[in-house]
Amino acid sequence: MATVSTQNELTQQTQKPVQVAKRLEKFKTTIFTQMSTLAIKHGAINLGQGFPNFDGPDFVKEAAIQAIKDGKNQYARGHGVPELNSAIAARFREDSGLVVDPEKEVTVTSGCTEAIAATMLGLINPGDEVIVFAPFYDSYEATLSMAGAKVTGITLRPPDFSVPLEELKAAVTSKTRAILMNTPHNPTGKMFTREELETIASLCIENDVLVFSDEVYDKLSFEMDHISIASLPGMYERTVTMNSLGKTFSLTGWKIGWAIAPPHLTWGVRQAHSYLTFATSTPMQCAAVAALKAPESYFKELKRDYNAKKEILVKGLTEVGFKVFPSSGTYFVVVDHTPFGLENDVAFCEYLIKEVGVVAIPTSVFYLNPEEGKNLVRFTFCKDEETLRGAVERMKQKLKKKI
């Protein structure tokens, strides 16, 4: 034991500082990892990270098992198993009305996060300006940094997080290479309206700008129908639509995503994808075919179940004393934490975990200027009803308003 202790002391004394490329220096351990680690340490109920605590449908899992038994366990074709490419194209046609070539316009990736990375690295050059809507999923800024992009933020503000159209019009110029958007929107739950999408489309056509549209929550739209911006006139030719299996089928660990784009944009996406992961899990792709062929009744039931979960959480958070902002889509809801007297969102979330036993995510990490998010935190309702009610009960008992 003495030898081990001495070795540990030597290791601590000689430990070298961590090394990271300058383009990633500003990015720390993701907030999701930090909060999940604290949750485990303090036995907190995790309403932070957006993964369900219930399993996906049996018919999809059984398809994966069968694919493994059938020997579909070697590298898949780089841009996707043919049957999955066709299933993605068929689903996209049903949802958006657009007919795409599964061989030339669909690329299967390791989750939507890789679709985002392949799109940025394959289509953005160093110095290109890309507009993002803050708050945004944290991988956007990191991936754009890896691509060397100049990131310009347009802030969506409560209560409705609507797009400030005049500000956007002033920001989009001939120097803008792309707009990166997400609808339904993480973390706010906002859905882009037809008017907002038509304005974005008009600006993009006028200034020859690309759109990268993250639509992973398209099946979780509650108050209005989801609209893919690629379906608007003149937009398919300049849009990369990104999506995944994980959110809709509660299989986030499978990491099956895709990018749909016209051939001239797909080329860049596939070039980057080839050198990021090359191919995605073969048996999981085979199972994804079964998932995407699910009857409409599956998607209706999914939306109904999540709507019930949302009502439990929103009602509970309101009763606790939060100011709760509307969530029209996704499985997230954003609240104003300031009635409880903590100085900012990070301090509040740390207090919530340690003293109350519930995890939320501070939203300041989703802004270019963290100050803009210091009053807001995000909760997720992709948990079973017992977990949601348990978290609400803990907050009712231990969280007291101070103002």
CSV table of N, CA, C and O in Angstrom, one decimal, residues 12 149 173 206 284:
chain,number,residue,atom,x,y,z
A,12,GLN,N,0.8,12.9,-9.0
A,12,GLN,CA,0.2,14.2,-8.8
A,12,GLN,C,1.2,15.3,-8.9
A,12,GLN,O,0.9,16.4,-9.5
A,149,ALA,N,-15.3,28.7,-38.6
A,149,ALA,CA,-16.3,29.7,-39.0
A,149,ALA,C,-16.3,30.9,-38.1
A,149,ALA,O,-15.9,30.9,-36.9
A,173,THR,N,-26.3,39.0,-44.9
A,173,THR,CA,-25.7,39.8,-46.0
A,173,THR,C,-25.1,38.8,-47.1
A,173,THR,O,-25.1,37.6,-46.9
A,206,GLU,N,-32.3,35.5,-51.5
A,206,GLU,CA,-31.8,36.9,-52.0
A,206,GLU,C,-30.3,37.0,-51.8
A,206,GLU,O,-29.7,37.6,-52.7
A,284,MET,N,-28.0,-1.7,-36.3
A,284,MET,CA,-28.9,-0.7,-35.8
A,284,MET,C,-29.5,0.1,-37.0
A,284,MET,O,-30.7,0.5,-37.0
